[in-house]
C-alpha cells in the first residue's frame, strides 16, 4: 500500500554512533564512537554526521537539554531508515541510532540511557546494552523486552492508531499547531504540495513532520520526505517536485533567500501558515466540517481521538474505492476510475478527479490490488472504519460485487482454497462448533421466553403453518407474510461482516433484538476481530447465494472470533 516502512528488518538497529561537533570553526562533525565497531558502510558513516547537527551553530536555540529528534534516510528500495538522535546540552555531542524500525519512543528512551552511561563513564553497561539490543531478534508487537535493569520497553504496535500522550510525535504536533492550521496542512498534503515546516526546537520540528504525515493513513507520503534538513541540503527547498521538509528556524533566513515558488510554509513557533492555495476550500465541505468538529471535541482529551478523526475523514474521502473494484472470471481484480468517480456527489467528484492522479492514492490502490490478486489479502483499521457503514455507499451494491466474485471463481478465492492453513482450519472449526452451541442456547432461551409469555411456542411472534409458512401478528393488527420459512438451523442466510457497507443486521423480534456473538472476551483489541451475526433482512430484498456459501460454512451459523486476515473472510 505504498508504505515506506521495511518489513522484517534483519536487526533492531543498524549502527549506533556518537558524533561530536568541535565548534563553528571546525571542519565539521566527526564520529567519535560507533557500534558495531566492524560496521563498514562508509557512505552511511559519512552521511549520518551531517544530519546530527541540522542547524546554524550560531543559533542560541539549540542549547536545550536532552533534545530528541529524528531524521530519515531512504535506501535503494525506497524504504526509510530512521536516525533517532539525542542532542547533548550545548549541542556538542549527538547520540544517534540508525534503524528501520519506527520505534520513536523506544529509541528515544534507549538513547537517554546510553547518553547517561556515557556521561557517567559506565562503559561496561553501555556496551552490554548495545550488544543485547543489536543481537535481539526483532520481536513482535506488544512483546515486553528486558535489556537490563533500566532498559525495559514494550514493542509498539505500528498497526494501531497513534494515541495522545503515548505517541510523542502526534502529541507534540497537536499541542504546537492549532486545529485550523492542522486542517490546512492536511489539505495541502492531500494535494501533494511543496511543504516546509519550520521550528526552533528540533524535537517539536520533527514531531510535527512525522505527526502530520501519519494523519494520511492508510496512505503514505510518496515524495521527498526530510523531517529535518541539514545545511548542506538546503537547495532541496527549490526542488520542482512535491516535498515535505522540516527546517530549523536558524536556517530559515537562508531558505527565504532561495527561489521558493508556490511553497506552503508552516511556522510552528508562531503557529502561522502561509499558502498560495485554497486547498482546504477545495475539499468537500461536509468532510472538513466533520473533521473540524471532531478535532475540537477531542482537543482536551487523551487517546486516539485525534488520529481517529483524520481516519474518518480519509474513509469519507476514499472509502468507496471498494465499489470501484472490478472482477471478471479468470482475470485479475482491477480498479475502475470512472466507477469510482461517477457515484459520488459533485463536490466529492471534483476532489476525487484530482485525487486519482496523486501518487499517494495510486500507491494505495496498487497495493490493495497486489494483495487481493496475490491471495494475501489485508485487514487494517481503515477497512474497519469503512465497515462501520457511513462511507461505503450502497450495501446492496457491495454485496452484489461479493456475489459476482464468488460466482466468477476469482483468483483470490481459488488461492485460498489451495492454501488452507492448518492453524486457520483449527480456528474455523472452533468457530463453527462454538456457534452451533450458541445457536442452540439462544433458541432454547427464546422458546422458554415465548412459553412464559404466551403459553405456547412461536417463532418471532408468528405461528408456523403446516405448509411451512409464517404469519406475523401484532397487538394492533395482523400482517401475514407468506413464503418458505427460513429456520434458524438450516435456511437462514448469513451476513458476512467483511467489507459490508452497513452494520450487521440483528435477528429481529417485535419485542426485542437478539444477536448471536461468541462469549470470547474481545475487549482488549476490538479492531482485530471480524464479527458475523445471525441475520434476517426484513426488507425482503435478501441476496440469494448458492449452496456453496461465500464463507465456506453452512448458512445456519455466524460467529465472532479473533483471527488474522484470511483472503476468504477479510475486508476488501
XYZ file of C-alpha atoms in Angstrom:
572
model
C 0.000 0.000 0.000
C 2.897 2.350 -0.638
C 4.331 2.126 2.860
C 7.943 3.218 3.174
C 8.494 1.035 6.252
C 10.672 -2.014 5.671
C 9.125 -5.319 6.624
C 11.134 -7.793 8.701
C 14.464 -5.952 9.084
C 17.396 -8.156 9.999
C 18.148 -6.435 13.317
C 16.682 -3.906 15.707
C 19.194 -1.284 14.632
C 21.917 -0.909 12.033
C 24.505 1.227 13.783
C 24.937 3.394 16.867
C 27.115 6.493 16.597
C 28.387 9.171 18.931
C 29.086 12.255 16.849
C 30.953 15.318 18.088
C 30.903 18.853 16.726
C 34.023 20.716 17.922
C 32.608 24.135 17.108
C 31.531 26.597 14.468
C 35.036 26.982 13.040
C 35.774 23.261 12.786
C 35.797 21.221 9.631
C 32.548 19.532 10.600
C 31.109 16.811 12.824
C 33.141 13.675 13.463
C 32.267 10.145 14.558
C 33.939 9.536 17.913
C 32.483 6.129 18.681
C 30.447 3.503 16.885
C 28.793 0.143 17.423
C 29.247 -2.386 15.960
C 32.902 -1.495 15.607
C 33.175 -3.551 12.423
C 30.391 -1.592 10.696
C 31.842 -0.719 7.287
C 29.210 1.175 5.313
C 31.335 4.225 4.586
C 28.578 6.121 2.813
C 26.361 5.898 5.903
C 29.234 6.809 8.228
C 29.851 9.890 6.129
C 26.188 10.901 5.754
C 24.805 10.449 9.272
C 27.029 13.055 10.999
C 25.773 15.749 8.624
C 22.228 15.122 9.837
C 23.189 15.180 13.505
C 23.550 18.983 13.679
C 20.856 20.355 11.321
C 21.030 23.970 12.462
C 23.254 27.006 12.457
C 25.930 26.759 15.141
C 25.392 30.480 15.805
C 21.855 29.757 16.972
C 21.095 30.104 20.672
C 18.033 27.892 20.482
C 19.844 24.563 20.441
C 21.274 24.675 23.949
C 18.285 22.949 25.491
C 18.988 19.793 27.458
C 18.162 16.404 26.004
C 16.601 17.311 22.690
C 15.419 14.263 20.793
C 14.755 14.407 17.079
C 14.645 12.119 14.062
C 15.984 12.342 10.528
C 15.234 9.930 7.696
C 17.472 8.310 5.082
C 15.967 6.436 2.142
C 17.615 3.256 0.922
C 17.825 1.950 -2.634
C 14.440 0.205 -2.242
C 12.781 3.478 -1.143
C 12.477 2.212 2.435
C 13.073 4.600 5.290
C 15.912 4.338 7.775
C 15.282 6.415 10.863
C 18.102 8.273 12.548
C 16.999 8.684 16.182
C 19.089 11.375 17.839
C 19.721 12.824 21.280
C 21.495 16.158 21.344
C 23.527 16.915 24.445
C 23.424 20.203 26.340
C 25.339 22.795 24.367
C 24.924 20.727 21.183
C 28.474 19.401 21.309
C 27.588 15.708 21.070
C 24.860 13.816 19.263
C 23.991 10.217 20.133
C 22.387 8.506 17.159
C 20.780 5.120 16.441
C 20.031 4.195 12.829
C 17.178 1.709 12.428
C 14.479 0.578 10.009
C 12.031 0.307 12.904
C 9.791 3.357 13.552
C 10.011 2.925 17.327
C 10.267 6.585 18.259
C 9.519 6.396 21.972
C 11.584 3.228 22.446
C 14.739 4.540 20.811
C 14.443 7.954 22.455
C 14.330 6.205 25.820
C 17.311 3.992 24.960
C 19.299 6.995 23.745
C 18.752 8.747 27.069
C 20.052 5.690 28.885
C 23.081 5.377 26.584
C 23.896 9.074 26.940
C 23.677 8.756 30.709
C 26.038 5.771 30.705
C 28.498 7.689 28.517
C 28.445 10.827 30.668
C 28.970 8.776 33.828
C 31.714 6.699 32.235
C 29.825 3.433 32.664
C 31.349 1.799 29.617
C 30.537 -1.800 30.507
C 26.838 -1.023 30.985
C 26.725 0.923 27.719
C 28.388 -1.906 25.818
C 26.159 -4.530 27.379
C 23.029 -2.623 26.430
C 24.157 -2.165 22.819
C 25.130 -5.822 22.437
C 21.816 -7.008 23.897
C 19.802 -4.716 21.654
C 21.737 -5.474 18.474
C 21.605 -9.261 18.912
C 17.944 -9.222 19.898
C 15.730 -10.841 17.244
C 13.165 -8.280 16.155
C 10.207 -9.011 18.469
C 6.527 -8.915 17.603
C 4.265 -6.003 18.509
C 3.230 -5.872 22.129
C 6.069 -8.072 23.367
C 7.796 -6.820 26.551
C 11.575 -6.625 26.237
C 14.123 -6.543 29.076
C 17.649 -5.472 28.142
C 18.874 -4.617 31.603
C 17.929 -3.079 34.918
C 16.950 0.279 33.427
C 16.053 -0.721 29.884
C 12.608 -2.237 29.731
C 10.179 -1.466 26.927
C 7.179 -2.886 25.111
C 7.354 -3.206 21.339
C 4.916 -0.662 19.833
C 2.126 -1.796 17.553
C 2.563 0.264 14.398
C -0.747 -1.066 13.098
C -2.746 0.777 15.744
C -3.813 4.401 15.692
C -1.386 6.744 17.468
C -2.642 7.954 20.836
C -2.064 11.014 22.980
C 0.098 11.162 25.078
C 1.672 7.760 24.278
C 2.682 8.797 20.772
C 5.209 11.578 21.142
C 5.022 12.810 17.552
C 1.258 13.255 17.496
C 1.225 14.750 20.988
C 3.770 17.446 20.180
C 2.129 18.173 16.836
C -1.334 18.603 18.333
C -0.038 20.773 21.177
C 2.067 23.015 18.931
C -0.307 23.550 15.997
C -3.912 24.726 16.241
C -6.808 22.906 14.602
C -7.212 25.363 11.738
C -3.580 25.056 10.649
C -3.709 21.280 11.032
C -6.635 21.252 8.630
C -4.826 23.463 6.102
C -1.710 21.315 6.295
C -3.762 18.136 5.889
C -5.409 19.569 2.771
C -2.047 20.627 1.330
C -0.689 17.106 1.800
C -3.746 15.622 0.097
C -2.957 17.861 -2.879
C 0.741 16.913 -2.686
C 2.123 20.433 -2.417
C 5.640 21.538 -1.640
C 5.512 21.941 2.121
C 8.015 23.445 4.566
C 7.646 23.227 8.347
C 9.980 25.341 10.468
C 10.537 25.436 14.221
C 13.269 26.485 16.657
C 13.026 23.263 18.682
C 14.280 20.176 16.891
C 12.145 17.709 18.817
C 8.962 19.626 18.008
C 10.034 20.165 14.403
C 10.474 16.509 13.533
C 7.450 15.523 15.621
C 5.284 17.862 13.554
C 6.580 16.432 10.280
C 6.079 12.815 11.371
C 2.793 13.562 13.114
C 1.233 15.388 10.170
C 2.313 12.698 7.690
C 0.810 9.989 9.901
C -2.626 11.595 9.519
C -2.671 10.495 5.867
C -3.081 6.866 6.934
C -3.771 4.449 5.258
C -1.902 6.377 2.589
C 1.702 7.458 2.790
C 3.607 10.480 1.575
C 5.363 9.296 -1.602
C 7.618 12.233 -2.431
C 10.690 13.894 -0.912
C 10.437 13.418 2.858
C 13.018 15.076 5.103
C 11.859 15.609 8.719
C 14.883 17.815 9.376
C 17.040 19.314 6.638
C 20.805 19.692 7.214
C 22.554 22.798 5.955
C 24.267 21.130 3.027
C 20.893 20.145 1.533
C 19.109 23.490 1.686
C 18.832 23.538 -2.106
C 16.237 20.772 -1.780
C 13.783 23.525 -0.894
C 13.967 24.604 -4.536
C 13.079 21.148 -5.826
C 10.390 21.320 -8.549
C 8.509 18.303 -7.152
C 6.287 17.806 -4.087
C 8.103 17.558 -0.777
C 7.546 17.585 2.963
C 10.584 19.116 4.664
C 11.366 20.291 8.171
C 13.805 23.191 8.598
C 15.283 24.529 11.835
C 14.414 28.203 12.361
C 18.080 29.170 12.397
C 18.285 28.230 8.707
C 15.069 29.860 7.518
C 16.765 33.138 6.598
C 18.885 31.260 4.084
C 15.872 29.308 2.849
C 13.884 32.509 2.320
C 16.695 33.739 0.136
C 16.232 30.821 -2.231
C 13.892 30.805 -5.196
C 10.809 29.396 -3.482
C 7.773 29.174 -5.730
C 4.327 28.048 -4.570
C 5.519 26.647 -1.251
C 3.287 26.096 1.774
C 5.113 27.204 4.932
C 4.036 26.319 8.481
C 5.866 28.247 11.201
C 5.365 26.245 14.369
C 6.927 28.908 16.615
C 4.334 31.500 15.603
C 1.625 28.971 14.706
C 1.091 30.580 11.306
C 0.666 29.040 7.893
C 1.416 30.674 4.532
C -0.077 29.143 1.411
C -0.797 30.328 -2.139
C -3.551 27.714 -2.492
C -7.167 27.258 -1.402
C -6.708 23.561 -0.729
C -8.919 23.410 2.343
C -11.772 25.086 0.480
C -11.293 22.562 -2.320
C -12.074 19.643 -0.034
C -15.739 18.593 0.306
C -17.285 20.935 2.848
C -19.072 18.218 4.798
C -15.830 16.303 5.315
C -13.983 19.398 6.514
C -16.806 20.401 8.850
C -16.977 16.948 10.399
C -13.216 16.766 10.829
C -13.036 20.209 12.409
C -15.873 19.389 14.777
C -14.272 16.107 15.853
C -10.882 17.716 16.436
C -12.395 20.410 18.628
C -14.285 17.815 20.649
C -11.138 15.804 21.382
C -8.858 18.809 21.907
C -8.869 18.331 25.698
C -8.892 14.543 25.784
C -6.315 11.797 25.573
C -6.394 8.657 23.467
C -6.654 8.088 19.724
C -9.403 10.668 19.133
C -7.241 12.968 17.004
C -5.939 10.160 14.790
C -9.406 8.648 14.516
C -10.851 11.994 13.422
C -8.438 12.060 10.480
C -9.073 8.370 9.800
C -12.800 9.068 9.490
C -12.034 11.838 7.013
C -9.861 9.518 4.946
C -12.653 6.960 4.960
C -15.175 9.615 3.914
C -12.936 10.729 1.039
C -11.616 7.393 -0.202
C -13.664 4.656 1.488
C -15.807 3.978 -1.553
C -12.802 2.710 -3.508
C -14.103 -0.821 -2.948
C -17.180 -0.078 -5.054
C -14.840 0.530 -7.989
C -13.086 -2.825 -7.725
C -13.978 -4.998 -10.701
C -13.509 -8.670 -11.348
C -14.030 -10.803 -14.408
C -13.813 -14.608 -14.443
C -10.214 -15.643 -14.905
C -8.969 -12.049 -14.815
C -7.160 -10.098 -12.079
C -9.165 -7.716 -9.920
C -8.879 -4.165 -11.271
C -9.835 -0.647 -10.229
C -12.263 1.337 -12.393
C -11.639 5.063 -12.021
C -14.843 6.022 -13.830
C -16.952 3.987 -11.430
C -15.076 5.480 -8.510
C -15.979 8.992 -9.630
C -19.470 8.647 -11.045
C -21.390 7.582 -7.971
C -20.161 10.433 -5.766
C -21.671 13.883 -5.202
C -20.492 16.730 -7.420
C -18.331 18.242 -4.663
C -16.762 14.888 -3.894
C -16.312 14.088 -7.564
C -14.388 17.302 -8.126
C -11.975 16.388 -5.346
C -11.589 12.775 -6.453
C -10.864 13.757 -10.047
C -7.705 15.322 -8.709
C -7.088 12.656 -6.094
C -6.877 9.776 -8.564
C -3.848 11.499 -10.113
C -1.985 11.672 -6.801
C 0.875 9.317 -6.068
C -0.340 8.611 -2.552
C -3.692 7.364 -3.902
C -2.188 5.432 -6.813
C 0.231 3.664 -4.487
C -2.600 2.849 -2.112
C -4.772 1.315 -4.852
C -1.848 -0.576 -6.395
C -1.009 -2.006 -3.001
C -4.586 -3.146 -2.372
C -4.821 -4.762 -5.807
C -1.493 -6.544 -5.371
C -2.647 -8.055 -2.083
C -6.025 -9.091 -3.469
C -4.653 -10.663 -6.618
C -1.838 -12.447 -4.822
C -4.269 -14.025 -2.387
C -2.615 -12.461 0.665
C -5.428 -10.056 1.455
C -5.373 -7.295 4.041
C -7.027 -6.106 7.203
C -6.442 -2.778 8.931
C -8.184 -0.069 10.892
C -9.047 1.805 7.707
C -11.124 -1.121 6.466
C -12.668 -1.404 9.922
C -13.696 2.238 9.685
C -15.276 1.696 6.266
C -17.141 -1.298 7.651
C -18.915 0.975 10.110
C -21.216 1.719 7.204
C -21.028 5.505 6.984
C -18.845 5.741 3.888
C -19.077 2.563 1.851
C -22.114 3.533 -0.204
C -24.766 1.019 -1.177
C -24.733 -2.123 0.916
C -26.672 -3.912 -1.784
C -24.175 -2.910 -4.456
C -21.260 -4.150 -2.417
C -22.922 -7.473 -1.667
C -23.687 -7.897 -5.347
C -19.998 -7.376 -6.015
C -19.131 -10.065 -3.474
C -21.665 -12.339 -5.142
C -20.016 -11.676 -8.515
C -16.616 -12.541 -7.091
C -17.998 -15.754 -5.699
C -19.767 -16.715 -8.924
C -16.785 -15.805 -11.049
C -14.443 -18.020 -9.071
C -11.986 -15.163 -8.681
C -8.296 -15.854 -8.215
C -8.413 -14.699 -4.630
C -10.966 -17.346 -3.626
C -9.250 -20.077 -5.599
C -5.976 -19.163 -3.941
C -7.493 -19.516 -0.512
C -8.916 -22.927 -1.288
C -5.500 -24.200 -2.311
C -3.580 -22.542 0.504
C -5.612 -23.603 3.508
C -3.578 -23.063 6.643
C -3.852 -25.871 9.243
C -3.858 -23.335 12.051
C -6.666 -21.385 10.384
C -8.655 -24.593 9.889
C -8.490 -25.143 13.624
C -9.812 -21.637 14.257
C -12.643 -22.087 11.767
C -13.630 -25.434 13.288
C -13.657 -23.889 16.736
C -15.794 -21.004 15.499
C -18.227 -23.356 13.795
C -18.640 -25.638 16.785
C -18.892 -22.716 19.173
C -21.522 -21.007 17.032
C -23.669 -24.140 16.899
C -23.698 -24.336 20.680
C -24.612 -20.659 20.934
C -27.483 -21.028 18.474
C -28.928 -23.900 20.452
C -28.568 -21.904 23.639
C -30.299 -18.811 22.242
C -33.008 -20.888 20.577
C -33.699 -22.584 23.882
C -33.939 -19.223 25.670
C -36.276 -17.851 23.020
C -38.510 -20.885 23.344
C -38.624 -20.584 27.142
C -39.423 -16.865 26.918
C -42.207 -17.405 24.403
C -43.723 -20.152 26.517
C -43.614 -17.942 29.578
C -45.249 -15.023 27.767
C -47.801 -16.752 25.538
C -48.235 -20.201 26.918
C -47.076 -21.832 23.675
C -44.042 -21.748 21.403
C -43.895 -19.368 18.426
C -41.238 -18.051 16.151
C -40.825 -14.264 16.091
C -44.376 -13.760 17.469
C -45.646 -15.737 14.489
C -47.329 -19.095 14.119
C -45.816 -21.805 11.960
C -48.318 -23.224 9.486
C -48.324 -26.762 8.211
C -47.114 -25.629 4.802
C -44.002 -24.156 6.363
C -45.151 -20.539 6.105
C -45.292 -17.971 8.843
C -47.938 -15.468 9.835
C -46.618 -12.497 11.828
C -49.048 -10.735 14.174
C -49.012 -7.684 16.395
C -51.206 -6.281 19.161
C -52.814 -3.714 16.863
C -53.485 -5.843 13.820
C -52.254 -8.699 11.717
C -49.833 -8.761 8.835
C -49.331 -12.017 7.034
C -46.024 -12.694 5.276
C -46.150 -15.898 3.309
C -43.369 -17.920 1.861
C -40.923 -20.631 2.895
C -39.896 -20.171 6.483
C -36.136 -19.779 6.905
C -35.439 -21.645 10.118
C -32.610 -20.890 12.483
C -30.612 -24.011 11.827
C -30.831 -24.764 8.156
C -32.051 -21.933 5.956
C -31.407 -18.508 7.423
C -28.921 -16.530 5.291
C -25.810 -15.102 6.809
C -24.494 -11.573 6.738
C -20.747 -11.763 6.333
C -19.124 -8.788 8.057
C -16.109 -8.293 5.844
C -16.405 -5.062 3.970
C -20.163 -4.592 4.063
C -21.393 -1.041 3.935
C -23.701 -1.122 6.932
C -23.641 -2.600 10.441
C -24.723 -6.253 10.656
C -28.486 -6.703 10.937
C -29.604 -8.410 14.129
C -32.198 -11.159 14.379
C -35.412 -9.194 14.940
C -38.457 -9.921 17.082
C -41.277 -7.428 17.754
C -40.372 -7.118 21.409
C -36.609 -7.456 21.389
C -33.458 -7.942 19.332
C -31.129 -10.860 19.873
C -27.648 -11.070 18.439
C -25.557 -14.187 18.447
C -21.988 -13.472 19.443
C -19.137 -15.502 20.763
C -18.624 -15.386 24.502
C -14.928 -14.828 23.971
C -13.774 -11.554 25.514
C -12.580 -9.251 22.707
C -12.358 -6.091 24.789
C -8.596 -5.795 24.570
C -8.237 -5.379 20.789
C -11.694 -4.992 19.232
C -10.411 -3.742 15.893
C -8.681 -7.043 15.257
C -11.909 -9.043 15.121
C -14.435 -9.767 12.435
C -17.919 -10.358 13.769
C -20.637 -12.139 11.867
C -24.227 -12.035 13.111
C -27.203 -14.283 12.540
C -29.223 -12.078 10.246
C -32.604 -11.614 8.668
C -33.195 -8.980 6.034
C -36.626 -7.670 6.981
C -36.881 -5.751 3.731
C -37.461 -8.962 1.808
C -34.649 -7.978 -0.556
C -32.237 -10.654 0.512
C -29.371 -11.667 -1.722
C -29.534 -15.245 -2.868
C -26.401 -17.350 -2.664
C -25.949 -20.847 -3.924
C -25.324 -23.831 -1.686
C -21.591 -23.226 -1.545
C -21.630 -20.195 0.707
C -19.034 -17.449 0.437
C -17.696 -18.177 3.865
C -17.323 -21.889 3.280
C -19.531 -22.549 6.318
C -23.186 -23.668 6.417
C -25.686 -20.822 6.254
C -27.022 -21.703 9.695
C -24.490 -20.058 11.959
C -22.394 -16.983 12.457
C -19.589 -16.211 14.805
C -17.227 -13.694 16.337
C -13.718 -14.960 16.801
C -10.263 -13.377 16.876
C -8.187 -14.341 13.891
C -5.777 -12.725 11.475
C -6.803 -11.820 7.953
C -7.536 -14.591 5.539
C -8.432 -13.574 1.973
C -11.655 -15.532 2.099
C -13.041 -13.720 5.119
C -11.372 -10.362 5.097
C -12.356 -6.822 4.275
C -11.724 -5.920 0.687
